[in-house]
mmCIF file of C-alpha atoms in Angstrom:
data_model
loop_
_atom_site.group_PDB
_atom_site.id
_atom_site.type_symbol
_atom_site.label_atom_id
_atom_site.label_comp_id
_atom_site.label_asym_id
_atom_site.label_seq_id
_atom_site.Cartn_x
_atom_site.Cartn_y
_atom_site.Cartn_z
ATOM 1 C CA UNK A 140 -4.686 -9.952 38.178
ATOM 2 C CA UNK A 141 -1.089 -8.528 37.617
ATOM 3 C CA UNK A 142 -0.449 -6.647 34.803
ATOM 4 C CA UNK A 143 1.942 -7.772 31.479
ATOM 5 C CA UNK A 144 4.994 -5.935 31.662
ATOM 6 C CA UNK A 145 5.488 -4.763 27.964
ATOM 7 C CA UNK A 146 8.467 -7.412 26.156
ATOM 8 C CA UNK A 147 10.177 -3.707 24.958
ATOM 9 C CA UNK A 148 9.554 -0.381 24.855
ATOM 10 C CA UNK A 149 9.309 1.050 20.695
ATOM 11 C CA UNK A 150 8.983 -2.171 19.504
ATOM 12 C CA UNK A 151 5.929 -2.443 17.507
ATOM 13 C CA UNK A 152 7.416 1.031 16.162
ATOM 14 C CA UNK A 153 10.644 -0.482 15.133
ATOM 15 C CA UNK A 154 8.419 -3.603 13.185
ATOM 16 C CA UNK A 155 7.193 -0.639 11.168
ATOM 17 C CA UNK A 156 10.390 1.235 10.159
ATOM 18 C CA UNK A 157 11.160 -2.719 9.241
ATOM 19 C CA UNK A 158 8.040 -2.835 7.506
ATOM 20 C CA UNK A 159 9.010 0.307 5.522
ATOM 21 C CA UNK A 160 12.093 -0.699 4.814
ATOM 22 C CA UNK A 161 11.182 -4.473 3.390
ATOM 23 C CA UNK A 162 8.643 -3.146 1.384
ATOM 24 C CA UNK A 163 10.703 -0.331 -0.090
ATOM 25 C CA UNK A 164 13.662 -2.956 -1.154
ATOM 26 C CA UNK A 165 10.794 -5.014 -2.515
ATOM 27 C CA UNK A 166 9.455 -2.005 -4.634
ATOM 28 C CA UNK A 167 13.801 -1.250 -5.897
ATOM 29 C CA UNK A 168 13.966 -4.879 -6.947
ATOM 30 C CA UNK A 169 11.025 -4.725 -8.872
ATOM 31 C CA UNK A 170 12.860 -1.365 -11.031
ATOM 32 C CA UNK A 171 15.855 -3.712 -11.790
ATOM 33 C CA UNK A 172 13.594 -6.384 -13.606
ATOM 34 C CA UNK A 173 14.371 -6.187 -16.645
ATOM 35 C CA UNK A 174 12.150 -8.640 -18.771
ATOM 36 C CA UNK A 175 9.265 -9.523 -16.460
ATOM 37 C CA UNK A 176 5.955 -7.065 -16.681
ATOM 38 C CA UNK A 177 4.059 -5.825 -13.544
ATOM 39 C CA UNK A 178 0.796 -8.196 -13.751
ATOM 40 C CA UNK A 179 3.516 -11.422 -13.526
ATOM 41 C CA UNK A 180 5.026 -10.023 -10.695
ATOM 42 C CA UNK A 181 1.913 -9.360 -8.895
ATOM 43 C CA UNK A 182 0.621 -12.843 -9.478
ATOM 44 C CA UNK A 183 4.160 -14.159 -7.783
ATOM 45 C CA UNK A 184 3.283 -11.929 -5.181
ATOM 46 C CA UNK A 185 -0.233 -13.980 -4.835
ATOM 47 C CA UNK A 186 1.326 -17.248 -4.838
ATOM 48 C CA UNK A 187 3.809 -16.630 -1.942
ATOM 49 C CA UNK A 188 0.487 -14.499 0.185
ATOM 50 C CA UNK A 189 -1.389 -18.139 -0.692
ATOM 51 C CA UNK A 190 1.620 -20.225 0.246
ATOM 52 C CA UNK A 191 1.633 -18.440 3.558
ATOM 53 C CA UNK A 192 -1.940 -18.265 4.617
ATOM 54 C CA UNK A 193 -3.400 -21.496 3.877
ATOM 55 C CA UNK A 194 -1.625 -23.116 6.605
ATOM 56 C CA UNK A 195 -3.069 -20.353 8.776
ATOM 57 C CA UNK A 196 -6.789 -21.024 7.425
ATOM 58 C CA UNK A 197 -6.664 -24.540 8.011
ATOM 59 C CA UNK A 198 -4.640 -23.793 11.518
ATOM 60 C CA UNK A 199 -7.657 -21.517 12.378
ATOM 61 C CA UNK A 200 -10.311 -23.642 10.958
ATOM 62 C CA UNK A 201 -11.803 -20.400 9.133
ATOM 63 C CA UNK A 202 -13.134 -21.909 5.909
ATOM 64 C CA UNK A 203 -11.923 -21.209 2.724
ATOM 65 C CA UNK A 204 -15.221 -18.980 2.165
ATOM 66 C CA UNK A 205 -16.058 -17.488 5.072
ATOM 67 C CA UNK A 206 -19.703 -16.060 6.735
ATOM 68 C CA UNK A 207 -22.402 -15.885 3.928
ATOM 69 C CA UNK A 208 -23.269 -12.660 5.029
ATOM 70 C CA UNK A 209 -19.536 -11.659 4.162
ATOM 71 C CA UNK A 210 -18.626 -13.253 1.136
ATOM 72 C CA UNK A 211 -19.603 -10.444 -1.284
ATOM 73 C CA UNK A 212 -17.415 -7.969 1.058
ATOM 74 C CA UNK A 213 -14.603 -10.429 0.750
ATOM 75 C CA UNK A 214 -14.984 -10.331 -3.046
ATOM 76 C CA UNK A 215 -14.600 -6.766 -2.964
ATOM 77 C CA UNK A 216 -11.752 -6.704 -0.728
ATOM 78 C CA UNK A 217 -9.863 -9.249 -2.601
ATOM 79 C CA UNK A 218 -10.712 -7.426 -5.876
ATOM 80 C CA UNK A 219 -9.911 -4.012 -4.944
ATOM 81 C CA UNK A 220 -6.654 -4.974 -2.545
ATOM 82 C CA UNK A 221 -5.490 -7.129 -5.467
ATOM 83 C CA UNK A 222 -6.356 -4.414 -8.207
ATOM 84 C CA UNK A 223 -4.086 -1.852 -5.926
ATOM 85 C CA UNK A 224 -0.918 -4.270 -5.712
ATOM 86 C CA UNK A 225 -1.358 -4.635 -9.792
ATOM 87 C CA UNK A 226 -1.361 -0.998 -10.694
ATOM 88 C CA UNK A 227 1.160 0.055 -7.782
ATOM 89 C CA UNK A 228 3.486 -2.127 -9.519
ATOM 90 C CA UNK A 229 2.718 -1.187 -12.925
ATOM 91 C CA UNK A 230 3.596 2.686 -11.612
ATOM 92 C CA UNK A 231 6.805 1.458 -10.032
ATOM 93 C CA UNK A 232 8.257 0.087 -13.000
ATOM 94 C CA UNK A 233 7.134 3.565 -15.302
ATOM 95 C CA UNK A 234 7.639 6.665 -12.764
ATOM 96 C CA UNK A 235 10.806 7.188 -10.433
ATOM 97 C CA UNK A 236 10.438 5.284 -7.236
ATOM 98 C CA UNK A 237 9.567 7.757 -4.396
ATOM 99 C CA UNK A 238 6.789 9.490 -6.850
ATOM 100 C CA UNK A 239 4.931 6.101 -6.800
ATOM 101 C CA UNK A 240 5.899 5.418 -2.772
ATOM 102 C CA UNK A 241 4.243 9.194 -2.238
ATOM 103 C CA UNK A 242 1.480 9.383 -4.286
ATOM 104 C CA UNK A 243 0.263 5.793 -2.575
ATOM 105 C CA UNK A 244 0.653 7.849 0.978
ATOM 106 C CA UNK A 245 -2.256 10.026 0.336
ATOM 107 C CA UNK A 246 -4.428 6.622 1.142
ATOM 108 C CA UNK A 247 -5.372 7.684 4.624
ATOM 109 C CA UNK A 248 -7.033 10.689 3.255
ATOM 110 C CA UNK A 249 -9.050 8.918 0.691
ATOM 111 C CA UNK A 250 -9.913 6.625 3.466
ATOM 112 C CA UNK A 251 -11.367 9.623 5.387
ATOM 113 C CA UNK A 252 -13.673 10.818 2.043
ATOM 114 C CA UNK A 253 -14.766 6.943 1.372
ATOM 115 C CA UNK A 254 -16.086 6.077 5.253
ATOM 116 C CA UNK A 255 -17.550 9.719 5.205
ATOM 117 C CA UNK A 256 -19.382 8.709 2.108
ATOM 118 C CA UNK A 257 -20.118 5.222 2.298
ATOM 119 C CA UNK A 258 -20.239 4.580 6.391
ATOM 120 C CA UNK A 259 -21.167 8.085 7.339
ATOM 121 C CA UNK A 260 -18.329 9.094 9.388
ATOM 122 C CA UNK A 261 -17.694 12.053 10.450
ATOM 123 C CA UNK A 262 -15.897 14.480 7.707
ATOM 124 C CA UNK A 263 -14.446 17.780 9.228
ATOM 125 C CA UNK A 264 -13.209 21.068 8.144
ATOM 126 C CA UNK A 265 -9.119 19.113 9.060
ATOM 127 C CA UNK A 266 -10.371 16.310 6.819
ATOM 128 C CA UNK A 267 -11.029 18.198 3.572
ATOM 129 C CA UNK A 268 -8.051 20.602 4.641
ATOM 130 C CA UNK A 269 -5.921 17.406 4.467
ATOM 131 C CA UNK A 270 -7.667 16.187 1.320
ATOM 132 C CA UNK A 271 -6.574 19.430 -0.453
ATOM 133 C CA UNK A 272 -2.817 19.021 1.528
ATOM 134 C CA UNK A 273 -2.650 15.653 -0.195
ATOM 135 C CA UNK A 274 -4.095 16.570 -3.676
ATOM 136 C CA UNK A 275 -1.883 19.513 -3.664
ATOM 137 C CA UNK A 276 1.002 16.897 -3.620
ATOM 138 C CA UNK A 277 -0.017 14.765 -5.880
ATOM 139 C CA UNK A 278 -0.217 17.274 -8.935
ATOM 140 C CA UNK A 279 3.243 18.696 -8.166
ATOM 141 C CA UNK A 280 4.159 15.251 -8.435
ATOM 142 C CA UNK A 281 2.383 14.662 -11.352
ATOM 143 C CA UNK A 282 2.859 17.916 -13.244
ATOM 144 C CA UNK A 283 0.830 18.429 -15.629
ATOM 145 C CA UNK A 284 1.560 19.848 -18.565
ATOM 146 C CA UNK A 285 -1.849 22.789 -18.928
ATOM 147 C CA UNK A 286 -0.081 23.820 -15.176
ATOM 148 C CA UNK A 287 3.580 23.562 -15.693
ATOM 149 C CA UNK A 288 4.264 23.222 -19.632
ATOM 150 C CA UNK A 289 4.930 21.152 -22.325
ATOM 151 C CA UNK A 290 8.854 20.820 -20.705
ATOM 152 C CA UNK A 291 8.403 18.643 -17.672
ATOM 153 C CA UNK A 292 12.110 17.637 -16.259
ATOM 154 C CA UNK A 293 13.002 15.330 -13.438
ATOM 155 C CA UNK A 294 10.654 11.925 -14.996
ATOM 156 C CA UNK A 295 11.991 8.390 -16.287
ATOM 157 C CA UNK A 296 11.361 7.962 -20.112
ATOM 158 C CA UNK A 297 8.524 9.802 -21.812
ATOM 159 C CA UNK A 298 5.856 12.079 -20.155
ATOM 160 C CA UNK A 299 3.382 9.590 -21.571
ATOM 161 C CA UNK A 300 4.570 7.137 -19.292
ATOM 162 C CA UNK A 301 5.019 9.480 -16.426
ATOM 163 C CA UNK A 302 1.455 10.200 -16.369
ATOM 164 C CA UNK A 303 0.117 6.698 -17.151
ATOM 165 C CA UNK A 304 1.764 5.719 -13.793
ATOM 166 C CA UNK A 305 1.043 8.470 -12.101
ATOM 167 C CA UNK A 306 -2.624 7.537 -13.111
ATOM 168 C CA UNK A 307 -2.203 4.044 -12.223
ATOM 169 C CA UNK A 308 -0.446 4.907 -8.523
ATOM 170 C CA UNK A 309 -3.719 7.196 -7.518
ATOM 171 C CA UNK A 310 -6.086 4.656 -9.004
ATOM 172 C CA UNK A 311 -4.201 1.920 -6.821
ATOM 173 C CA UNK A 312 -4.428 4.464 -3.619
ATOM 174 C CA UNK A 313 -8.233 4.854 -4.299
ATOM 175 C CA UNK A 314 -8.600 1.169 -4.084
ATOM 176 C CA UNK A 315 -6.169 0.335 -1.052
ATOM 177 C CA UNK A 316 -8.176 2.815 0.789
ATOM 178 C CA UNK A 317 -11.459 1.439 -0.459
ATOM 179 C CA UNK A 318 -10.388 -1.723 0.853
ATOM 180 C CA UNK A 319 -9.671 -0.281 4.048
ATOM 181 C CA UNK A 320 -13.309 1.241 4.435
ATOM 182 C CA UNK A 321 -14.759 -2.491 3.445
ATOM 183 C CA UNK A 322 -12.467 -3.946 6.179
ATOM 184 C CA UNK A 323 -14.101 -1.547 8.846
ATOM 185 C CA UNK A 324 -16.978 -2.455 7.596
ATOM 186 C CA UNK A 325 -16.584 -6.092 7.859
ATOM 187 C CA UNK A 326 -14.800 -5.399 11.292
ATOM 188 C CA UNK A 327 -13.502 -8.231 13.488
ATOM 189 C CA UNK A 328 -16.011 -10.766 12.213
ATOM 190 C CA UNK A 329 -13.852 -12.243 9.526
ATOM 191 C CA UNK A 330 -10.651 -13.313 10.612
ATOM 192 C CA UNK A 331 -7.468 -11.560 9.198
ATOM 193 C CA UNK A 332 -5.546 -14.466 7.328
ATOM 194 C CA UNK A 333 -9.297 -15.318 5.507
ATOM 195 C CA UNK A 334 -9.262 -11.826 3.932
ATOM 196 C CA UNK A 335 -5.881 -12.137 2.517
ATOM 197 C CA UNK A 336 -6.759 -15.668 1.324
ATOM 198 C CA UNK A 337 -9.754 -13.681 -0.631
ATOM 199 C CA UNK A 338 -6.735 -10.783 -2.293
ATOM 200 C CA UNK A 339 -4.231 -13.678 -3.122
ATOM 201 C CA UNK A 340 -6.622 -15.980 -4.947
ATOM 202 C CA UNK A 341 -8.578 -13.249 -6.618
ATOM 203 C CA UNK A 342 -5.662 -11.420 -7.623
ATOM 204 C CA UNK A 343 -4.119 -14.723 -8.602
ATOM 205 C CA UNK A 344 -7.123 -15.289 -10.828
ATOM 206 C CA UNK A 345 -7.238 -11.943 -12.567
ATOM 207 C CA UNK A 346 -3.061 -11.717 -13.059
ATOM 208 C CA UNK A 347 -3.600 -14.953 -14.885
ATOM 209 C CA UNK A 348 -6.610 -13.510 -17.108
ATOM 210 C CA UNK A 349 -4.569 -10.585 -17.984
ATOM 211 C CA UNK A 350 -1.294 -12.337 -18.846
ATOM 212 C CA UNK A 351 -2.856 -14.606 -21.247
ATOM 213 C CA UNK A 352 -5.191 -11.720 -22.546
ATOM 214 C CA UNK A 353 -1.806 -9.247 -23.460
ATOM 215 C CA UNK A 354 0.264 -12.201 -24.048
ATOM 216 C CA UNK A 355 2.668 -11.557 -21.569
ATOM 217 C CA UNK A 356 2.970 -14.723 -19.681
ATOM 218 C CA UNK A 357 6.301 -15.977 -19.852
ATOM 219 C CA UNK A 358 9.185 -16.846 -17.464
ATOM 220 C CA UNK A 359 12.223 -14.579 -16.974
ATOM 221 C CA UNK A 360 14.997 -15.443 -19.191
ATOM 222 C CA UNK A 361 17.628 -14.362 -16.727
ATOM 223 C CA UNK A 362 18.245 -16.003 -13.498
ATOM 224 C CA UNK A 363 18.763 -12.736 -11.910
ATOM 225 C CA UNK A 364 15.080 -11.810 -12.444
ATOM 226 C CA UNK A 365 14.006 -14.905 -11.695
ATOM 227 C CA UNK A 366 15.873 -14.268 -7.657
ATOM 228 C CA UNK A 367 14.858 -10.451 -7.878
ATOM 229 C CA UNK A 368 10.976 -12.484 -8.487
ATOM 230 C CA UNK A 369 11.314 -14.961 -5.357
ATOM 231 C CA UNK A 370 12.835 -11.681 -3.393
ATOM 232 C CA UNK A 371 10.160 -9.361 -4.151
ATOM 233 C CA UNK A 372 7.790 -12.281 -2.446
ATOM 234 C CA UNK A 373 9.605 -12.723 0.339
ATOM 235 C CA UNK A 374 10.203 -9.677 0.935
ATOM 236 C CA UNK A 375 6.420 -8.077 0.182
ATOM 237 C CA UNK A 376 5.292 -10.928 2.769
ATOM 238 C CA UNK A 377 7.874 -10.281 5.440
ATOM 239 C CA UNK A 378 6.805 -6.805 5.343
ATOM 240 C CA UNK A 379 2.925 -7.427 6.040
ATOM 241 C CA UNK A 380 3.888 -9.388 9.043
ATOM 242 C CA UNK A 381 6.099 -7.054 10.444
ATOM 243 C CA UNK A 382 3.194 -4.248 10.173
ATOM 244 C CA UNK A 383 0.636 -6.746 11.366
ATOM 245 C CA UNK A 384 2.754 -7.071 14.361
ATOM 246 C CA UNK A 385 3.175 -3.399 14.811
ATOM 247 C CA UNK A 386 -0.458 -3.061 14.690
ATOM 248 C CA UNK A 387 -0.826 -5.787 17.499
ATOM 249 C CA UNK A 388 1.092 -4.099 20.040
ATOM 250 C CA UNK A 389 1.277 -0.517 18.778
ATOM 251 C CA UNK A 390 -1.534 2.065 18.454
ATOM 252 C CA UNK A 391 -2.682 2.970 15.245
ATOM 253 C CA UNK A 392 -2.036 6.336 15.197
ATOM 254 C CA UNK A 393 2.108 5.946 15.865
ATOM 255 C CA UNK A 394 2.319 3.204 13.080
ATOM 256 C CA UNK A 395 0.707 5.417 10.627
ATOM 257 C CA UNK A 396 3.005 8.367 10.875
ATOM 258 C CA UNK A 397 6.220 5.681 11.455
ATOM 259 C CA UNK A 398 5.469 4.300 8.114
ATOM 260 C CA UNK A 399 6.273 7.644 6.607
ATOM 261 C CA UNK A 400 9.569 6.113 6.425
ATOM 262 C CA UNK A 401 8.399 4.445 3.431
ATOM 263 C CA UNK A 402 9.054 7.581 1.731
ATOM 264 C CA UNK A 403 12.179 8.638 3.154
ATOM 265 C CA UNK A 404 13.870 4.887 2.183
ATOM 266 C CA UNK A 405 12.406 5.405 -1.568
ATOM 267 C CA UNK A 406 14.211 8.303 -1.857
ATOM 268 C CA UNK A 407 17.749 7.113 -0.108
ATOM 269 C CA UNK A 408 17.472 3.974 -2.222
ATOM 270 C CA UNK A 409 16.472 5.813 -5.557
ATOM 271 C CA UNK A 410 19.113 8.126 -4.954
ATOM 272 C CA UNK A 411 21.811 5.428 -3.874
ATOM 273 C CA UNK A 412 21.041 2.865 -6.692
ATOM 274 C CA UNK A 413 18.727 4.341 -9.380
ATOM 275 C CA UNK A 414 20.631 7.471 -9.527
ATOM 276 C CA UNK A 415 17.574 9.468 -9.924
ATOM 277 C CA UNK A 416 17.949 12.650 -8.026
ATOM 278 C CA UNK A 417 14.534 13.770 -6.976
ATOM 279 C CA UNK A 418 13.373 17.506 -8.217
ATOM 280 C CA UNK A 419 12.016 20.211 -5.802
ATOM 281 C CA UNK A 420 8.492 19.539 -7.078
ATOM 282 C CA UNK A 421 9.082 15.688 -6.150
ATOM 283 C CA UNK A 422 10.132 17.431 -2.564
ATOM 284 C CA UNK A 423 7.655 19.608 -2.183
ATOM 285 C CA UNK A 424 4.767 17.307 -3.164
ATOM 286 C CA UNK A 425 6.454 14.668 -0.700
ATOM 287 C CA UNK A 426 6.250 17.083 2.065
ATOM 288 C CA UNK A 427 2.395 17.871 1.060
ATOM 289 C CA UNK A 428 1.037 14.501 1.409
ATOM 290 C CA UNK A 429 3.643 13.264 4.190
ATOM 291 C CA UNK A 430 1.899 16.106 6.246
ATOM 292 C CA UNK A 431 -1.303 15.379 5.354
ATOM 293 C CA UNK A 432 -1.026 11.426 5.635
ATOM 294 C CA UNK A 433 0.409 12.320 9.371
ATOM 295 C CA UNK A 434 -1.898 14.767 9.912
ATOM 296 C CA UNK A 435 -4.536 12.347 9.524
ATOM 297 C CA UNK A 436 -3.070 9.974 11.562
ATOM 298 C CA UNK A 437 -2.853 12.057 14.553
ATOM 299 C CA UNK A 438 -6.208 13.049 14.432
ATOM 300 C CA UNK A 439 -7.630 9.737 14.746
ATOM 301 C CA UNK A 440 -5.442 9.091 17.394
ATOM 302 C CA UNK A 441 -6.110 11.472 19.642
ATOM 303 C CA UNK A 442 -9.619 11.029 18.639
ATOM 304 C CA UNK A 443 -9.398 7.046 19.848
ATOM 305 C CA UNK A 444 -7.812 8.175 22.929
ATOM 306 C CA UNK A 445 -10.415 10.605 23.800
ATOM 307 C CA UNK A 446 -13.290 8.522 23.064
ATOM 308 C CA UNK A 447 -11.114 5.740 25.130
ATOM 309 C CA UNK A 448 -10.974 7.902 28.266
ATOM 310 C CA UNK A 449 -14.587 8.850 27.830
ATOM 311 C CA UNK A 450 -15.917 5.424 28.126
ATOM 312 C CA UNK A 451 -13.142 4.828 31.313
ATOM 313 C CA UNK A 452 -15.395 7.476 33.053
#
């Protein structure tokens, strides 16, 4: 048969500096609500994922449960995805912006550590070099105090708060890359929109709980926050679709060191409308776990496109 001829050259690439880019203006709006707390954003965030994929399930004909043999995987994902949205955006609204954005890009490496553990991939000398690249930048992000002292400069509000979120941003890495090792191990037998139905509803579910347990459900008295709430959706949702494109016509490998950008918009934007100048630790911890994140990246690749070529043959 003749072969496609590829629609454009760099495009799934550009979808992810898109990607980056929607997701980092979704991540400054949230910092300019004012009177709206982090679990009521997150459960917007569910209803617009809902609002988009239930056309798709019932397009599909998927089920609203899916395979028996799945379900409790599902849970998982839905808990642990959902559980990583909540806390990201509880460290985005405590901790300058491109701390959060970097500390969530050590992901890939945890991913490596929880499939070596839990699916028994293979863990190499590079992996637990990159491990230590990417824990490295975390704690000059973090700085704690028994390392650096009692007078930490360069944070938003108190150290307290500072470290809460900086607590909250690796426990929300942990799970987003926990949910990545239950994905592979699902694989391609649950279709995609099924496991974000599972994320939205569960996460919908336990935003709900939590609200009414801190008694902080309550609608924004401004209308701005009310339009930065309906943006944030919109925006968080355009940028999964533009990265699920990229990932449809774009190797893995390229898409994972593209989105790096996510890290070089949160600190243009933080700079440009936070005016929060980043400190040389902030810098230096970037470049740690930007290098290790890529790092990672291109060693998968070029592992998937040697184990590609040996099956050719």
């Amino acid at each position: 048969g003749t072969k496609k001829k590829a629609a454009c050259p760099g495009l799934g690439l550009f979808y992810t500096v898109l990607s980056a880019f929607l997701f980092s203006v979704a991540s400054l709006f949230l910092k300019k609500i004012e009177d709206v707390h982090s679990v009521e954003v997150s459960a917007f965030r569910c209803v617009f994922q809902m609002a988009f994929v239930l056309p798709g399930l019932i397009y599909y004909k998927t089920g609203f449960l899916g395979p028996k043999g799945k379900r409790i995987f599902l849970f998982f994902r839905g808990f642990l995805g959902s559980s990583a949205m909540i806390l990201l955006y509880y460290a985005f609204q405590v901790m300058p912006l491109a701390d959060a954005t970097v500390i969530t890009f050590s992901s890939p490496v945890f991913t490596s550590l929880l499939a070596w553990i839990f699916l028994k991939e293979k863990y190499s000398v590079w992996d637990l070099l990159f491990t230590l690249f990417a824990v490295t930048g975390v704690v000059l992000i973090a700085r704690p105090p028994f390392l650096f002292g009692s007078n930490v400069k360069g944070i938003e509000g108190s150290y307290t708060d500072h470290l809460k979120g900086t607590i909250a941003a690796i426990t929300s890495t942990v799970s987003a890359a926990s949910t990545f090792v239950i994905l592979r191990k699902v694989g391609k037998s649950v279709h995609y929109f099924l496991s974000i139905w599972y994320y939205a509803v569960i996460g919908l579910i336990g935003c709900v709980i939590a609200l009414f347990v801190m008694n902080e459900w309550r609608l924004p008295y401004c209308g701005k926050d009310r339009v930065l709430l309906i943006l944030i959706g919109l925006l968080g949702l355009g940028g999964q679709i533009f990265l699920t494109k990229a990932l449809q016509i774009e190797k893995a490998g390229p898409v994972a060191i593209m989105k790096t950008m996510d890290v070089v918009f949160a600190f243009i934007l933080q700079i440009l409308f936070l005016n929060h100048l980043p400190t040389w630790w902030t810098v230096g911890g970037a470049l740690c776990v930007v290098a290790s994140s890529s790092g990672t990246a291109i060693r998968k690749w070029r592992q998937s496109l040697k184990k590609a070529k040996q099956n050719e043959i």
